[in-house]
mmCIF file of C-alpha atoms in Angstrom:
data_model
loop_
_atom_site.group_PDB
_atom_site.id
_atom_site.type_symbol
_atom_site.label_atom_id
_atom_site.label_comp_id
_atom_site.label_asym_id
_atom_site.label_seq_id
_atom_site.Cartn_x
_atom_site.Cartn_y
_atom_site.Cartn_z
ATOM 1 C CA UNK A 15 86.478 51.563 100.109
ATOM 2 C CA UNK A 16 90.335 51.018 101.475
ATOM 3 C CA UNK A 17 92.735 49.569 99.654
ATOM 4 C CA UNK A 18 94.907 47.122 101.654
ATOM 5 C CA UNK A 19 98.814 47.777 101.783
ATOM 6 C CA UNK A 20 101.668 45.288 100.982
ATOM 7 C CA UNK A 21 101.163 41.940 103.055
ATOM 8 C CA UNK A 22 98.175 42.816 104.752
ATOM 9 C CA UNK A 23 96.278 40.200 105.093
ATOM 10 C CA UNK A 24 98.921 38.135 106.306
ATOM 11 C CA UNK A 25 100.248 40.827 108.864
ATOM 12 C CA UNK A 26 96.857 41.450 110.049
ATOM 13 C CA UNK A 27 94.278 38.790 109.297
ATOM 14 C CA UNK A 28 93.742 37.530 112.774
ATOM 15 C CA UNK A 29 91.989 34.070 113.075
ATOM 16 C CA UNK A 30 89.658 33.472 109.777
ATOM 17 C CA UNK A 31 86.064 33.956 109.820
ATOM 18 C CA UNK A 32 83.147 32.216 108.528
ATOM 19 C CA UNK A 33 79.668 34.596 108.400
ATOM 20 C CA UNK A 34 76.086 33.853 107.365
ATOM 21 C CA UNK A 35 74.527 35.007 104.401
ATOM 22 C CA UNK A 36 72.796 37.677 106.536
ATOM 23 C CA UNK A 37 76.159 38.924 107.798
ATOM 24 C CA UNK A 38 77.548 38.865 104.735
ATOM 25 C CA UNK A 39 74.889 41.170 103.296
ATOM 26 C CA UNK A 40 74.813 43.118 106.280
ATOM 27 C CA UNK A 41 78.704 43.373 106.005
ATOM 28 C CA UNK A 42 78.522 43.952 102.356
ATOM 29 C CA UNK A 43 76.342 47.099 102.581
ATOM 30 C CA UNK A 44 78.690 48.319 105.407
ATOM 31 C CA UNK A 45 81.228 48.456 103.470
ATOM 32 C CA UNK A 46 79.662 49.595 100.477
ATOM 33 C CA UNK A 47 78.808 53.200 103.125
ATOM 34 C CA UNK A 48 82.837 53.107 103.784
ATOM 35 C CA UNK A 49 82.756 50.555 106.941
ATOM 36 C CA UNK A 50 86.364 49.913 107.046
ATOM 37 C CA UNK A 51 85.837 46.815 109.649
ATOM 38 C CA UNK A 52 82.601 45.613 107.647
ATOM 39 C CA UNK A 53 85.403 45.827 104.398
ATOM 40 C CA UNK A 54 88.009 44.125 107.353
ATOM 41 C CA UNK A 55 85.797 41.263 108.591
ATOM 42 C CA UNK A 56 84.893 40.527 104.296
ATOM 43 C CA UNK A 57 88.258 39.904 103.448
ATOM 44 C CA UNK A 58 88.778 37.790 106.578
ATOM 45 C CA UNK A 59 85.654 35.528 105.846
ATOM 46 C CA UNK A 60 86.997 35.115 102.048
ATOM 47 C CA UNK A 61 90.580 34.405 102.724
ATOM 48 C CA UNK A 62 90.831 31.296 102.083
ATOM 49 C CA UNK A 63 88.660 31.688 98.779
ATOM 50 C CA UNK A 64 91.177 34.068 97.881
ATOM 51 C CA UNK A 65 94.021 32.059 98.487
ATOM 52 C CA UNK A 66 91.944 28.876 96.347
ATOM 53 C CA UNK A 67 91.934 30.918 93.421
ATOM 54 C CA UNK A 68 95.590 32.866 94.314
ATOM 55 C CA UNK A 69 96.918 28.953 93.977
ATOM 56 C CA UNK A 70 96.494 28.202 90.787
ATOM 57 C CA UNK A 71 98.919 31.376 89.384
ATOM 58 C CA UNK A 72 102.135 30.015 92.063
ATOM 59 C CA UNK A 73 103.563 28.771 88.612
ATOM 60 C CA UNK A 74 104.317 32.161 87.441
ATOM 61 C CA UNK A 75 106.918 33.020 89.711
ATOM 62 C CA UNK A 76 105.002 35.598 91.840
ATOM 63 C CA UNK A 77 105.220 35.394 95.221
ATOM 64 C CA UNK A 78 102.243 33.985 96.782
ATOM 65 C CA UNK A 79 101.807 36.790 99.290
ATOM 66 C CA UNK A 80 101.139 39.200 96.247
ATOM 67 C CA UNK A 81 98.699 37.162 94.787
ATOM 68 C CA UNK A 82 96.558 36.795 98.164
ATOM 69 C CA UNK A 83 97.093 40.508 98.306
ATOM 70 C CA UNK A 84 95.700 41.401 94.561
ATOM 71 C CA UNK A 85 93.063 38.786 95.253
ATOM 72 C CA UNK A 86 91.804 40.927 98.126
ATOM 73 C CA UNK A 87 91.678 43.953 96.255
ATOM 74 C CA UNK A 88 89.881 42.247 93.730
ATOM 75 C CA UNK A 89 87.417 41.184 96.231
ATOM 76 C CA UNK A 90 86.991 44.551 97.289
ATOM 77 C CA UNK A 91 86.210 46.005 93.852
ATOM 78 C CA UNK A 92 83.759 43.968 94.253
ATOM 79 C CA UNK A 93 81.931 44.570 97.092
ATOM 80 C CA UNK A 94 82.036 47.766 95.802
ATOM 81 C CA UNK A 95 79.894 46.632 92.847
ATOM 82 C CA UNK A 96 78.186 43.703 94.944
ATOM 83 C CA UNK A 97 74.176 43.727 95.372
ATOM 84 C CA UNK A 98 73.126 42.372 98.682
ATOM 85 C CA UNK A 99 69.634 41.984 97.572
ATOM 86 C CA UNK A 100 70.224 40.314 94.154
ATOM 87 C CA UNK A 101 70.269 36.865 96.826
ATOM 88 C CA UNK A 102 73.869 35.334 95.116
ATOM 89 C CA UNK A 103 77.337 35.310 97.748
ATOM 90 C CA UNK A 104 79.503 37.241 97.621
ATOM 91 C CA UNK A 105 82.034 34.822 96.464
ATOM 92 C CA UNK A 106 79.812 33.887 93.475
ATOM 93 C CA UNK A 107 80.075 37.484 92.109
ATOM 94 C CA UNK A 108 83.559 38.200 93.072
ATOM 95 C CA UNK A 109 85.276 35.142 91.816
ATOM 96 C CA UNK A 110 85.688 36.863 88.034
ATOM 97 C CA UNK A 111 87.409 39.956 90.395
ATOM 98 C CA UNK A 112 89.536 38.025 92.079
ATOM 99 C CA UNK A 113 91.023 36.092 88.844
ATOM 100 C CA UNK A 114 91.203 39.312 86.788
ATOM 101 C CA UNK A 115 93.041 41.108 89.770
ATOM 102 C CA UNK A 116 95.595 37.966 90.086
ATOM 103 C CA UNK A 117 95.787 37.699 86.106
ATOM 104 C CA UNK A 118 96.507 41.576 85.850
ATOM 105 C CA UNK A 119 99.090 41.414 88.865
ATOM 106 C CA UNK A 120 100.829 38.262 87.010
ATOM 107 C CA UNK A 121 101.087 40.299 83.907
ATOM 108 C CA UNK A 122 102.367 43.318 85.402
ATOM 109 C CA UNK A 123 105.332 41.311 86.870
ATOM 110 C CA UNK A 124 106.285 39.706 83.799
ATOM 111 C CA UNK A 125 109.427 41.767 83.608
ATOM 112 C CA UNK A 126 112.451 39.192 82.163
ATOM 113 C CA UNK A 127 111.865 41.011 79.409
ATOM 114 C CA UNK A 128 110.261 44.602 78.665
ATOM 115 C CA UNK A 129 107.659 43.351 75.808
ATOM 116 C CA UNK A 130 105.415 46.030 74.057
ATOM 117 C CA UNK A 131 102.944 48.114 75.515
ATOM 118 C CA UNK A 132 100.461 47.410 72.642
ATOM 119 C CA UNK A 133 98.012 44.323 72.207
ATOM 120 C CA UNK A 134 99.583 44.031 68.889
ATOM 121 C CA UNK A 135 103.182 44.149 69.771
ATOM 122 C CA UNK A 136 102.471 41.873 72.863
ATOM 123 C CA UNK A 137 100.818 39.544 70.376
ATOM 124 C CA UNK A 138 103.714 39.722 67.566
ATOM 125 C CA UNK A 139 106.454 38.898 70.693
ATOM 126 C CA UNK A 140 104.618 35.997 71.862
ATOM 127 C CA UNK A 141 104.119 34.638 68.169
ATOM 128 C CA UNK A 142 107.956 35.381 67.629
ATOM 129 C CA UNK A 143 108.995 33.167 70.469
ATOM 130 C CA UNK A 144 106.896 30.278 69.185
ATOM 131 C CA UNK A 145 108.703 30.783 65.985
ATOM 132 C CA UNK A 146 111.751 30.553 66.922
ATOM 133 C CA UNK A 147 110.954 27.776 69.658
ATOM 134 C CA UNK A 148 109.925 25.985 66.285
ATOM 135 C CA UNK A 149 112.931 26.955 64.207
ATOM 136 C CA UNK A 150 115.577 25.842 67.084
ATOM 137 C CA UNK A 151 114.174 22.594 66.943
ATOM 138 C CA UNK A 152 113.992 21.961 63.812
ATOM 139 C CA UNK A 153 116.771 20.878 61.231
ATOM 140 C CA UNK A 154 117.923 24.428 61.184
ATOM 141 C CA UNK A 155 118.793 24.529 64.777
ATOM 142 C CA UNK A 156 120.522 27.784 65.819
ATOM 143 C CA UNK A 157 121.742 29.493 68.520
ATOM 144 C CA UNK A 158 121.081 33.388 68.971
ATOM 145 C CA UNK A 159 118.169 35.337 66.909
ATOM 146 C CA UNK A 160 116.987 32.611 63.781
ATOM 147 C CA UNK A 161 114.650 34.851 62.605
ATOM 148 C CA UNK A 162 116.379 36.573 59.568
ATOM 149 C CA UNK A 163 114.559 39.232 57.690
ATOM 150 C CA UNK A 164 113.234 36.751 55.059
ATOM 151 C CA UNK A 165 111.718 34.977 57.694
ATOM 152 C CA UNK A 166 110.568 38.294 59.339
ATOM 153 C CA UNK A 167 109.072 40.095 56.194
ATOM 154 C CA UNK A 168 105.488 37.594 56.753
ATOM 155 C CA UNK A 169 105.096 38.041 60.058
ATOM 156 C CA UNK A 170 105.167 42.014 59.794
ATOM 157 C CA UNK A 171 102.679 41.430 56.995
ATOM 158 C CA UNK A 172 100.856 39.309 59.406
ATOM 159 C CA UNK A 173 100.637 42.295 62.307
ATOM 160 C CA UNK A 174 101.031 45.076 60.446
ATOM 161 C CA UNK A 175 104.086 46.399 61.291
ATOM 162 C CA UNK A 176 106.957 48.065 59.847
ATOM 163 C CA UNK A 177 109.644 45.661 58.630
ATOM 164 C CA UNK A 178 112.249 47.597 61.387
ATOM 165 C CA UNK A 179 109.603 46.639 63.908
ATOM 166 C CA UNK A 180 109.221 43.257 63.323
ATOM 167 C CA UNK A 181 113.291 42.902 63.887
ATOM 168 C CA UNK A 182 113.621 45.191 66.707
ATOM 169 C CA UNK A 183 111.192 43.108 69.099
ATOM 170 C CA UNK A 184 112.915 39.609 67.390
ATOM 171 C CA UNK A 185 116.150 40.950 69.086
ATOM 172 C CA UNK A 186 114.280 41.662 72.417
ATOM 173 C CA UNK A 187 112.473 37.878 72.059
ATOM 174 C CA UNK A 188 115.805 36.206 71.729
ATOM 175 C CA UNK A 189 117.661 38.359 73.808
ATOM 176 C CA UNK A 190 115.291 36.588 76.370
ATOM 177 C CA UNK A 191 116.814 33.417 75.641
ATOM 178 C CA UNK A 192 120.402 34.040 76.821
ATOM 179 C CA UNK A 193 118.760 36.428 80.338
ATOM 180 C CA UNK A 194 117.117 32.616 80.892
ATOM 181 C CA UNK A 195 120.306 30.925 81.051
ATOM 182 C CA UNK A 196 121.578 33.051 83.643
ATOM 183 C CA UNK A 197 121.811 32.393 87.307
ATOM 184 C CA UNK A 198 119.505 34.090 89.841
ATOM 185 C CA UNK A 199 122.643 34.713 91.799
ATOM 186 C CA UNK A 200 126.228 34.043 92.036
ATOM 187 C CA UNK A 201 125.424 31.747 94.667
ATOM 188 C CA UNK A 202 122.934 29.557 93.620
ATOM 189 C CA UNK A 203 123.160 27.144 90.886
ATOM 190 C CA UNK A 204 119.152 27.822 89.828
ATOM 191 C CA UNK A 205 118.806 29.744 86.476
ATOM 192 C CA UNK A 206 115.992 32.320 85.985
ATOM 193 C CA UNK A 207 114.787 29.691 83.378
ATOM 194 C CA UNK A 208 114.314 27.344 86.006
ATOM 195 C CA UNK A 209 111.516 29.885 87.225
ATOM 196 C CA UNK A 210 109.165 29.374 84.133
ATOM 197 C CA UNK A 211 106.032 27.876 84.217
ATOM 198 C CA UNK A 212 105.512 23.915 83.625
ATOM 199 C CA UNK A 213 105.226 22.322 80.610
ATOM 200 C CA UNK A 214 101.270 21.910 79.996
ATOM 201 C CA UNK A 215 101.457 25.767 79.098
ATOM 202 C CA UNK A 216 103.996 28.151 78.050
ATOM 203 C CA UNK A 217 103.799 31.614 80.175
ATOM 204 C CA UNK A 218 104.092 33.120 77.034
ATOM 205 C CA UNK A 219 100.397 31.862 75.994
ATOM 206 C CA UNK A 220 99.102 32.092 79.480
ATOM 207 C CA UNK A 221 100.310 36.003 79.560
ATOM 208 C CA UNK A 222 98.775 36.360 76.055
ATOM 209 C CA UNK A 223 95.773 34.965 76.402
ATOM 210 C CA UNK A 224 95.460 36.307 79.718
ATOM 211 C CA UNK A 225 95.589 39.914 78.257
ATOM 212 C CA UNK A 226 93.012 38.973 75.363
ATOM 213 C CA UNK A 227 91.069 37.729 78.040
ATOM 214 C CA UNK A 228 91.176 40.915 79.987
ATOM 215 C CA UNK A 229 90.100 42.758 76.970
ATOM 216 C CA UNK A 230 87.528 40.638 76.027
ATOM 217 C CA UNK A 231 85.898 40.418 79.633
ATOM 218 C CA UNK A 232 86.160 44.384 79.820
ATOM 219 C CA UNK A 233 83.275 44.561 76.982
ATOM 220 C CA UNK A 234 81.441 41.797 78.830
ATOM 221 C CA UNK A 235 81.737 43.549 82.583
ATOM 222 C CA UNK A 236 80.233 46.976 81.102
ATOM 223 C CA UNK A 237 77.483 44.799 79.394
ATOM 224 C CA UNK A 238 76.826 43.360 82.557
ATOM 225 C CA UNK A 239 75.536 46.490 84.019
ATOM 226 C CA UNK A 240 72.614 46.449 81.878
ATOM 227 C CA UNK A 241 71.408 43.127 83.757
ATOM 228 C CA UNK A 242 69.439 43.179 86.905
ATOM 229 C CA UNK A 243 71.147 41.380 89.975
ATOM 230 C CA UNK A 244 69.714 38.123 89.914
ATOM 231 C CA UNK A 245 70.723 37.928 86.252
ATOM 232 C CA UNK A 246 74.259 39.318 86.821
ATOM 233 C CA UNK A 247 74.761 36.612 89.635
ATOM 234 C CA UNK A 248 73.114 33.946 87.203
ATOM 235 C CA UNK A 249 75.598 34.608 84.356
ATOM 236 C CA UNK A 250 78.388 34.886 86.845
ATOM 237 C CA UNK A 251 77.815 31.663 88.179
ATOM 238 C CA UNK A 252 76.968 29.445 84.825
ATOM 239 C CA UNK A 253 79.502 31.351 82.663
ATOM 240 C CA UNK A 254 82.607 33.165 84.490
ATOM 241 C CA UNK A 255 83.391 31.350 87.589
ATOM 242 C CA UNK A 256 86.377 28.398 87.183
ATOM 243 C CA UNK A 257 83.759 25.618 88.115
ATOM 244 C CA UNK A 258 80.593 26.125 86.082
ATOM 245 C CA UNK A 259 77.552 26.308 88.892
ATOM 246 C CA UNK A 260 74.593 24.219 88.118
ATOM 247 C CA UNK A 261 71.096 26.034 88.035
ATOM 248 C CA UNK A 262 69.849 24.195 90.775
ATOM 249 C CA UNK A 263 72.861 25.626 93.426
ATOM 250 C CA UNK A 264 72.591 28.576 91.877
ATOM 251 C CA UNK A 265 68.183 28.461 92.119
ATOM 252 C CA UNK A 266 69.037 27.782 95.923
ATOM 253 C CA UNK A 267 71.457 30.769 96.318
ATOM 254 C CA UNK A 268 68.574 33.001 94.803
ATOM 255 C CA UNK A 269 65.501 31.030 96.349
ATOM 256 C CA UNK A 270 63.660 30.739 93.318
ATOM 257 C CA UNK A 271 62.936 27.539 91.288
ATOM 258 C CA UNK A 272 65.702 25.911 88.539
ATOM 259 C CA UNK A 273 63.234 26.686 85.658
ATOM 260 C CA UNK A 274 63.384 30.661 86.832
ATOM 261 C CA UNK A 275 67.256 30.092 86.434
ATOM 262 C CA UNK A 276 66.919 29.103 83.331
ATOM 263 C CA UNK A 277 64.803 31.565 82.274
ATOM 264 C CA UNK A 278 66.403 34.074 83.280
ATOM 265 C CA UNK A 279 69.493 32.766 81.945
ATOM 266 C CA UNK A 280 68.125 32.942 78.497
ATOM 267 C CA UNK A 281 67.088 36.350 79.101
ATOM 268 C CA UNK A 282 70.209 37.566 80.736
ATOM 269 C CA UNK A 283 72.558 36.085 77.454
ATOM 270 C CA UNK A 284 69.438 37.420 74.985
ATOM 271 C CA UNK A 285 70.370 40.820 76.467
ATOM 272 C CA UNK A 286 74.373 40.337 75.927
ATOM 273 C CA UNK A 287 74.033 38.968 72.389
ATOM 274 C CA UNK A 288 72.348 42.338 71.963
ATOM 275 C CA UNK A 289 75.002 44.219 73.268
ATOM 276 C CA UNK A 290 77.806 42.159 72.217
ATOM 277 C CA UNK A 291 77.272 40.277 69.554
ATOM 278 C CA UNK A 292 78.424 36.480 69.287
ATOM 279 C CA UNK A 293 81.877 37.748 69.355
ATOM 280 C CA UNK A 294 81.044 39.898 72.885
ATOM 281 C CA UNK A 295 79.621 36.367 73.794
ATOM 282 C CA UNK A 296 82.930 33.795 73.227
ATOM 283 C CA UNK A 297 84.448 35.998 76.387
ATOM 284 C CA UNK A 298 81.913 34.280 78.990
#
């Protein structure tokens, strides 16, 4: 399986293709035996899927491009995973591998500021930035870093971190503040604030619960591998795609009969809660 270089489905592309479901698995298993045109014509035929699910991260300040571009080596992950004979699309199963590819790429380039490496520290800097979003507004209003070491000693309590910790990232978080007011360049009035996302959700949140997500949706994707096909494509499709499929699209997909979707369903998320547990389970 190839990985596609910077800008390469918009450099090479060619006109867009549309293929049966035949094709498709034809194509699939092509690829899967290291096809690179079977792999080509794929990512031609799911562009625009790609680019459907690519749209919805534009607020992050990533170039669109790059988004297409991680979407299609999502995609390809997998068809490298996909089972022609399970009976589900391929864009059924590969929608969760697109959006994780995007959601990894978006967090990857969130660079204004060089946040932890850890869950935990990424965690503490995002809370830390709500806290001082909350303490600027307030009555208190202040310019610069607000949170003072009586205000810090709870929130180290709260991660379980070092008191020194807890103030060294509260610098970086505020530092952020003053980067934000700065212009993108000495010719252009736009400030690198002006860049962020809207306001129905902070990038802050969406980059934290992005990586829990991640996390959380690892455990589930190595669970998944104890399901057969048709369950794998059943849970992808009621559970993890950004539209929740009915059973009776997803019983035509499969050509069996809504009550075998639901059966298997219940079989398929029996098996998880095994695996999982109800916490495993809040991920899907």
């Amino acid at each position: 399986m190839h990985r596609p270089g910077p800008g390469y489905l918009f450099r090479k592309r060619g006109p867009l293709l549309s293929v049966s479901v035949e094709e498709e698995r034809d194509l699939a298993r092509r690829s899967q035996a290291g096809d690179r045109e079977a792999s080509d014509r794929l990512l031609r035929a799911h562009l625009a899927f790609i680019v459907s699910i690519a749209r919805k991260y534009r607020r992050y300040g990533v170039p669109m491009n790059d988004l297409v571009q991680e979407g299609s080596i999502g995609l390809l992950h997998a068809i490298r995973k996909f089972d022609p004979s399970a009976g589900a699309r391929l864009s059924t199963y590969a929608r969760w591998w697109v959006r994780a590819a995007i959601q990894d790429h978006v967090v990857r380039s969130w660079s204004l500021v060089r946040i932890g490496t850890t869950a935990a520290q990424k965690a503490m800097f995002f809370h830390l930035r709500r806290k001082m979003a909350e303490i600027r507004g307030g009555p208190d209003s202040v310019t610069g870093n607000p949170m003072t070491e009586e205000r810090l000693r709870p929130v180290a309590r709260k991660f379980g971190v070092p008191l020194k910790e807890a103030m060294a990232l509260a610098r970086r978080a505020a530092e952020k503040d003053r980067s934000l007011n700065q212009r993108v360049r000495a010719d252009d009035p736009a400030e690198w604030g002006d860049r962020l996302a809207d306001e129905r959700e902070s990038p802050e949140d969406a980059v934290a619960g992005a990586s829990a997500d991640r996390f959380r949706r690892g455990l589930v994707a190595k669970a998944l591998k104890s399901l057969s096909g048709r369950e794998r494509a059943i849970i992808a499709g009621r559970f993890m795609a950004d539209t929740r499929r009915t059973r009776g699209a997803i019983a035509a997909d499969l050509g069996i009969s809504r009550e075998r979707v639901r059966q298997l369903e219940i079989s398929a998320l029996d098996k998880l809660r095994r695996l999982l547990g109800r916490k495993g389970l809040e991920a899907i």
